[in-house]
Coordinates of C-alpha atoms and ligand atoms in Angstrom, one line a residue:
M1159 CA -23.9 -20.0 31.7
P1160 CA -22.0 -16.8 31.4
P1161 CA -18.6 -16.9 33.1
S1162 CA -18.8 -15.5 36.6
A1163 CA -15.5 -13.7 36.0
V1164 CA -17.3 -10.9 34.0
Q1165 CA -19.2 -10.0 37.2
A1166 CA -17.8 -7.7 39.9
P1167 CA -16.8 -10.0 42.7
I1168 CA -19.4 -10.2 45.5
P1169 CA -18.1 -8.6 48.8
V1170 CA -17.0 -11.5 51.0
E1171 CA -19.4 -10.5 53.8
R1172 CA -22.3 -11.2 51.5
I1173 CA -21.3 -14.8 50.8
V1174 CA -23.8 -17.0 52.6
D1175 CA -23.9 -20.7 53.7
R1176 CA -20.9 -23.0 53.1
D1177 CA -20.7 -23.6 56.9
E1178 CA -20.0 -27.3 56.3
Q1179 CA -17.0 -26.7 54.1
R1180 CA -15.8 -24.0 56.4
E1181 CA -15.9 -26.3 59.3
I1182 CA -13.9 -28.9 57.5
F1183 CA -11.3 -26.3 56.8
E1184 CA -11.2 -24.9 60.3
E1185 CA -10.7 -28.4 61.7
A1186 CA -7.8 -29.0 59.3
V1187 CA -6.2 -25.7 60.3
A1188 CA -6.7 -26.5 64.0
G1189 CA -5.0 -29.8 63.4
A1190 CA -8.1 -31.5 64.8
G1191 CA -8.7 -33.8 61.8
E1192 CA -6.2 -36.1 60.1
K1193 CA -6.8 -34.6 56.7
R1194 CA -5.1 -31.5 55.6
L1195 CA -6.0 -31.7 51.9
I1196 CA -9.4 -30.5 50.8
F1197 CA -10.3 -30.8 47.1
V1198 CA -13.5 -29.0 46.1
R1199 CA -15.1 -29.8 42.7
A1200 CA -18.3 -28.1 41.6
D1201 CA -19.8 -26.9 38.4
D1202 CA -19.4 -23.3 37.0
G1203 CA -21.1 -20.7 39.1
Y1204 CA -21.6 -22.9 42.2
G1205 CA -19.4 -20.8 44.4
K1206 CA -15.9 -22.3 44.5
T1207 CA -14.2 -19.0 44.3
C1208 CA -16.6 -17.5 46.9
L1209 CA -15.8 -20.4 49.2
L1210 CA -12.0 -19.9 48.8
R1211 CA -12.4 -16.2 49.4
V1212 CA -14.3 -17.0 52.6
L1213 CA -11.4 -19.3 53.7
K1214 CA -8.9 -16.6 52.7
E1215 CA -10.8 -14.1 54.8
Y1216 CA -10.8 -16.5 57.8
C1217 CA -7.0 -16.7 57.5
K1218 CA -6.7 -12.9 57.4
D1219 CA -8.9 -12.6 60.5
K1220 CA -6.7 -15.1 62.4
A1221 CA -3.5 -13.7 61.0
L1222 CA -2.6 -17.1 59.4
P1223 CA -0.2 -17.1 56.4
C1224 CA -2.3 -17.9 53.4
C1225 CA -1.6 -17.9 49.6
Y1226 CA -4.3 -17.7 46.9
I1227 CA -3.3 -18.8 43.4
E1228 CA -5.8 -18.6 40.6
F1229 CA -5.0 -20.6 37.5
K1230 CA -7.7 -18.9 35.4
R1231 CA -5.6 -16.4 33.5
T1232 CA -3.9 -16.0 30.2
D1233 CA -0.3 -16.4 31.5
S1234 CA 0.7 -19.6 33.2
Y1235 CA 3.4 -20.2 35.8
D1236 CA 6.0 -21.4 33.3
V1237 CA 8.7 -23.2 35.1
P1238 CA 6.5 -23.7 38.2
H1239 CA 9.4 -25.1 40.3
L1240 CA 10.7 -21.6 40.3
T1241 CA 7.8 -19.2 39.5
L1242 CA 5.0 -20.9 41.4
A1243 CA 7.3 -21.7 44.3
R1244 CA 8.5 -18.1 44.4
E1245 CA 4.9 -16.7 44.3
I1246 CA 3.7 -19.1 47.1
C1247 CA 6.6 -18.1 49.3
E1248 CA 6.0 -14.5 48.7
Q1249 CA 2.3 -14.6 49.5
L1250 CA 3.0 -16.7 52.6
G1251 CA 5.6 -14.2 53.8
I1252 CA 8.4 -16.8 53.7
E1253 CA 11.8 -15.8 52.4
P1254 CA 12.8 -18.5 49.9
K1255 CA 16.4 -18.7 51.0
H1256 CA 17.0 -22.3 50.0
L1257 CA 15.4 -21.7 46.6
C1258 CA 17.6 -18.7 46.2
D1259 CA 20.6 -20.7 47.1
K1260 CA 19.9 -23.3 44.5
I1261 CA 19.0 -20.8 41.8
R1262 CA 22.0 -18.6 42.4
P1263 CA 24.4 -20.3 39.9
L1264 CA 21.7 -19.9 37.2
S1265 CA 21.0 -16.3 38.2
A1266 CA 24.6 -15.5 37.4
S1267 CA 24.2 -16.4 33.7
G1268 CA 20.6 -15.3 33.3
G1269 CA 18.7 -12.0 33.2
G1270 CA 20.5 -10.5 30.2
G1271 CA 24.0 -11.8 31.1
R1272 CA 24.3 -10.0 34.4
A1273 CA 27.3 -11.3 36.3
S1274 CA 26.9 -13.0 39.6
T1275 CA 29.2 -10.5 41.2
E1276 CA 26.5 -7.8 40.6
I1277 CA 24.2 -9.6 43.0
A1278 CA 26.8 -10.6 45.5
G1279 CA 25.8 -10.8 49.1
D1280 CA 24.5 -13.0 51.8
V1281 CA 21.7 -15.2 50.7
T1282 CA 19.9 -14.4 54.0
D1283 CA 19.5 -10.8 52.9
S1284 CA 16.0 -10.2 51.5
T1285 CA 17.2 -7.8 48.8
V1286 CA 19.8 -10.3 47.6
I1287 CA 17.1 -13.1 47.6
T1288 CA 14.8 -10.9 45.5
Q1289 CA 17.6 -9.9 43.1
V1290 CA 18.8 -13.5 42.6
L1291 CA 15.3 -14.8 42.0
V1292 CA 14.3 -12.0 39.7
N1293 CA 17.5 -12.2 37.7
V1294 CA 17.0 -15.8 36.5
S1295 CA 16.1 -16.1 32.9
L1296 CA 13.0 -18.4 32.7
T1297 CA 14.2 -19.5 29.3
D1298 CA 17.4 -20.9 30.8
E1299 CA 17.6 -24.5 29.5
S1300 CA 19.0 -25.8 32.7
L1301 CA 15.7 -25.0 34.4
Q1302 CA 14.2 -27.8 32.4
K1303 CA 16.7 -30.4 33.5
G1304 CA 15.3 -33.1 35.9
P1305 CA 18.1 -32.8 38.5
V1306 CA 17.7 -29.0 38.7
K1307 CA 13.9 -29.4 39.1
Q1308 CA 14.5 -31.9 41.9
R1309 CA 16.9 -29.6 43.6
L1310 CA 14.4 -26.7 43.4
K1311 CA 11.6 -28.8 44.7
R1312 CA 13.7 -29.9 47.7
A1313 CA 14.7 -26.3 48.3
F1314 CA 11.1 -25.1 48.2
L1315 CA 10.2 -27.8 50.7
Q1316 CA 13.0 -26.7 53.0
D1317 CA 11.8 -23.1 52.8
L1318 CA 8.3 -24.1 53.8
S1319 CA 9.7 -26.2 56.6
T1320 CA 11.4 -23.1 58.2
T1321 CA 8.1 -22.1 59.8
Q1322 CA 6.0 -24.3 62.1
G1323 CA 2.6 -22.7 62.3
P1324 CA 0.0 -23.6 59.8
L1325 CA 0.5 -22.5 56.2
I1326 CA -2.6 -22.3 54.0
C1327 CA -2.4 -22.7 50.2
L1328 CA -5.6 -22.1 48.2
F1329 CA -5.6 -23.0 44.5
D1330 CA -8.5 -21.9 42.4
A1331 CA -9.7 -22.7 38.9
L1332 CA -7.8 -26.0 38.9
E1333 CA -9.4 -26.9 35.5
C1334 CA -7.1 -24.2 34.0
I1335 CA -3.9 -25.6 35.4
S1336 CA -1.2 -26.6 32.9
G1337 CA 0.2 -30.1 32.8
E1338 CA 3.6 -28.9 34.1
E1339 CA 2.0 -26.9 36.9
E1340 CA -0.1 -29.8 38.0
T1341 CA 2.8 -32.2 38.0
W1342 CA 4.6 -29.7 40.2
L1343 CA 1.6 -29.2 42.5
L1344 CA 1.2 -33.0 42.9
E1345 CA 4.8 -33.7 43.5
T1346 CA 5.8 -30.7 45.5
L1347 CA 2.8 -30.0 47.7
L1348 CA 0.0 -32.5 47.6
Q1349 CA 2.2 -35.6 48.0
P1350 CA 4.4 -34.1 50.7
V1351 CA 1.3 -33.1 52.6
L1352 CA -0.2 -36.5 52.1
T1353 CA 2.9 -38.3 53.4
G1354 CA 3.3 -36.0 56.4
E1355 CA 6.6 -34.5 55.1
L1356 CA 4.8 -31.1 55.2
E1357 CA 2.7 -31.6 58.2
H1358 CA 1.9 -28.0 58.8
V1359 CA 0.6 -27.2 55.3
I1360 CA -3.1 -27.2 54.5
V1361 CA -4.0 -27.2 50.8
V1362 CA -7.4 -26.5 49.3
T1363 CA -8.1 -26.8 45.6
G1364 CA -11.2 -25.5 43.8
G1365 CA -12.2 -26.3 40.3
T1366 CA -14.7 -28.0 38.0
R1367 CA -12.5 -31.1 38.5
L1368 CA -10.5 -32.7 41.2
P1369 CA -6.7 -32.8 41.0
N1370 CA -5.4 -35.5 38.7
I1371 CA -5.3 -38.2 41.3
H1372 CA -6.5 -41.7 41.8
V1373 CA -9.5 -41.1 44.0
W1374 CA -9.2 -44.5 45.7
E1375 CA -5.6 -43.7 46.7
W1376 CA -6.3 -40.3 48.2
Q1377 CA -9.8 -40.5 49.7
G1378 CA -8.6 -41.8 53.0
D1379 CA -6.3 -38.8 53.4
A1380 CA -8.1 -36.0 51.6
H1381 CA -11.5 -34.4 51.9
L1382 CA -13.0 -34.9 48.4
I1383 CA -15.9 -32.5 48.1
K1384 CA -17.5 -33.5 44.8
D1385 CA -20.3 -30.9 44.8
L1386 CA -21.3 -27.6 46.4
P1387 CA -25.0 -27.6 47.1
P1388 CA -27.3 -25.0 45.5
L1389 CA -28.5 -22.2 47.8
T1390 CA -31.9 -22.7 49.6
E1391 CA -34.7 -20.2 50.1
E1392 CA -33.4 -19.5 53.6
H1393 CA -30.0 -18.7 52.2
I1394 CA -31.6 -16.3 49.7
Q1395 CA -33.4 -14.6 52.6
E1396 CA -30.1 -14.3 54.4
L1397 CA -28.5 -12.8 51.3
G1398 CA -31.4 -10.3 51.1
R1399 CA -30.7 -9.3 54.7
R1400 CA -27.1 -8.8 54.0
L1401 CA -28.1 -6.6 51.1
G1402 CA -30.3 -4.6 53.5
R1403 CA -33.6 -6.1 52.3
E1404 CA -36.0 -8.4 54.2
L1405 CA -37.3 -10.8 51.6
S1406 CA -40.6 -12.6 52.2
Q1407 CA -40.8 -16.4 51.8
E1408 CA -42.6 -15.9 48.5
E1409 CA -40.0 -13.5 47.2
A1410 CA -37.2 -15.9 48.2
H1411 CA -39.1 -18.8 46.6
N1412 CA -39.4 -16.8 43.3
I1413 CA -35.7 -16.0 43.3
W1414 CA -34.9 -19.6 44.0
Q1415 CA -37.1 -20.7 41.0
Y1416 CA -35.7 -18.1 38.6
S1417 CA -32.2 -19.2 39.6
Q1418 CA -32.8 -22.8 38.5
E1419 CA -33.4 -23.9 42.0
G1420 CA -30.6 -22.1 43.7
I1421 CA -27.6 -22.1 41.4
P1422 CA -25.5 -19.5 43.3
L1423 CA -24.4 -17.5 40.3
L1424 CA -28.0 -17.1 39.1
V1425 CA -29.2 -16.4 42.7
G1426 CA -26.7 -13.5 42.7
I1427 CA -27.9 -12.2 39.3
V1428 CA -31.6 -12.6 39.9
T1429 CA -31.5 -11.2 43.5
M1430 CA -29.5 -8.1 42.5
S1431 CA -31.6 -7.4 39.4
L1432 CA -34.9 -7.8 41.3
L1433 CA -33.8 -5.7 44.2
A1434 CA -32.5 -3.0 41.8
R1435 CA -36.0 -3.0 40.3
G1436 CA -37.4 -2.4 43.8
G1437 CA -39.0 -5.7 44.5
A1438 CA -38.8 -9.4 44.3
S1439 CA -42.3 -10.6 43.7
R1440 CA -43.6 -11.8 40.4
Ligands
LIG243 N1 -22.2 -18.8 49.0 C1 -22.6 -17.8 48.2 N2 -23.3 -16.8 48.7 C2 -23.8 -15.8 47.9 N3 -23.5 -15.7 46.6 C3 -22.8 -16.7 46.0 C4 -22.3 -17.8 46.8 N4 -21.6 -18.6 46.0 C5 -21.7 -18.0 44.8 N5 -22.4 -16.9 44.8 C6 -22.7 -16.0 43.6 O1 -22.3 -16.7 42.5 C7 -21.3 -16.0 41.7 C8 -20.3 -17.0 41.2 O2 -19.7 -17.6 42.2 P1 -18.2 -18.1 42.0 O3 -17.4 -17.2 41.2 O4 -17.6 -18.4 43.4 O5 -18.4 -19.5 41.3 P2 -17.4 -20.5 40.7 O6 -17.8 -21.9 41.1 O7 -16.0 -20.1 41.2 O8 -17.5 -20.3 39.2 P3 -16.4 -20.6 38.0 O9 -16.4 -22.1 37.8 O10 -17.0 -19.9 36.8 O11 -15.1 -20.1 38.5 C9 -20.7 -15.0 42.8 O12 -20.2 -13.9 42.1 C10 -21.9 -14.7 43.7 O13 -22.7 -13.7 43.1
LIG244 MG1 -14.3 -19.6 40.2

């Protein structure tokens, strides 16, 4: 199956179905359910990214802080306890003051030997925070030391704890995550959410695999969605309407058949190409 990444992303308002998964998410955000971890596994092209985009849009509509991290890319978040933590804080609109405080001694020697005096100032000042975090050299060996990683992990948790309302973290393409990133994710976000240390954080992962967890250990506390269903003929008709075309049952059935019984990626391709040709019947 061709990678969906080569296609232009479908506008979010054209994404159909996924009500069930959306409901689970909304419940978690509202604090109605016990579970605040949602792990979605589905094969290529079954709409994991689309689902996460729908959730992201929901957060935007409700003005909820939300971060979206996609691991499918050439560069990885080396030194995740700094880089990933920094990125998440930035997207959530949280000033990483504690992280900055812990990184400051390293920042003094990093970034091409800039002296700490050059970035003197109060760590509560956003400009100083940015300067300190940007000035750290990612190749600094101390960043690889266990105690430093632990300190940065604690600092990140403290930064997240400075807000009370729900914080939503969406992680996509989990199958592309590096070992180092995944260890960080497990230790610094998933486990603290699981144990209640981060009780206002909701995490959703999407990927062709679940996070590297013992399913039996987590299934009581996390929603494990092991498949996204294919799209039905009704969904295809709905997609047609959203594209401005009323599809007959027969047309929807044909698209469903051509798309290997509703594989979302293929539904998108077949529907668009048939509509572009001015019809959907055989
Ligand atoms: N719910 C949906 N409604 C309409 N179209 C969808 C839906 N889900 C997926 N699609 C179509 O399938 C394409 C691929 O979806 P998406 O990129 O979300 O799949 P994926 O599971 O993330 O794939 P990959 O494993 O390659 O990352 C989308 O560009 C869109 O055309
Ligand atoms: Mg995807």
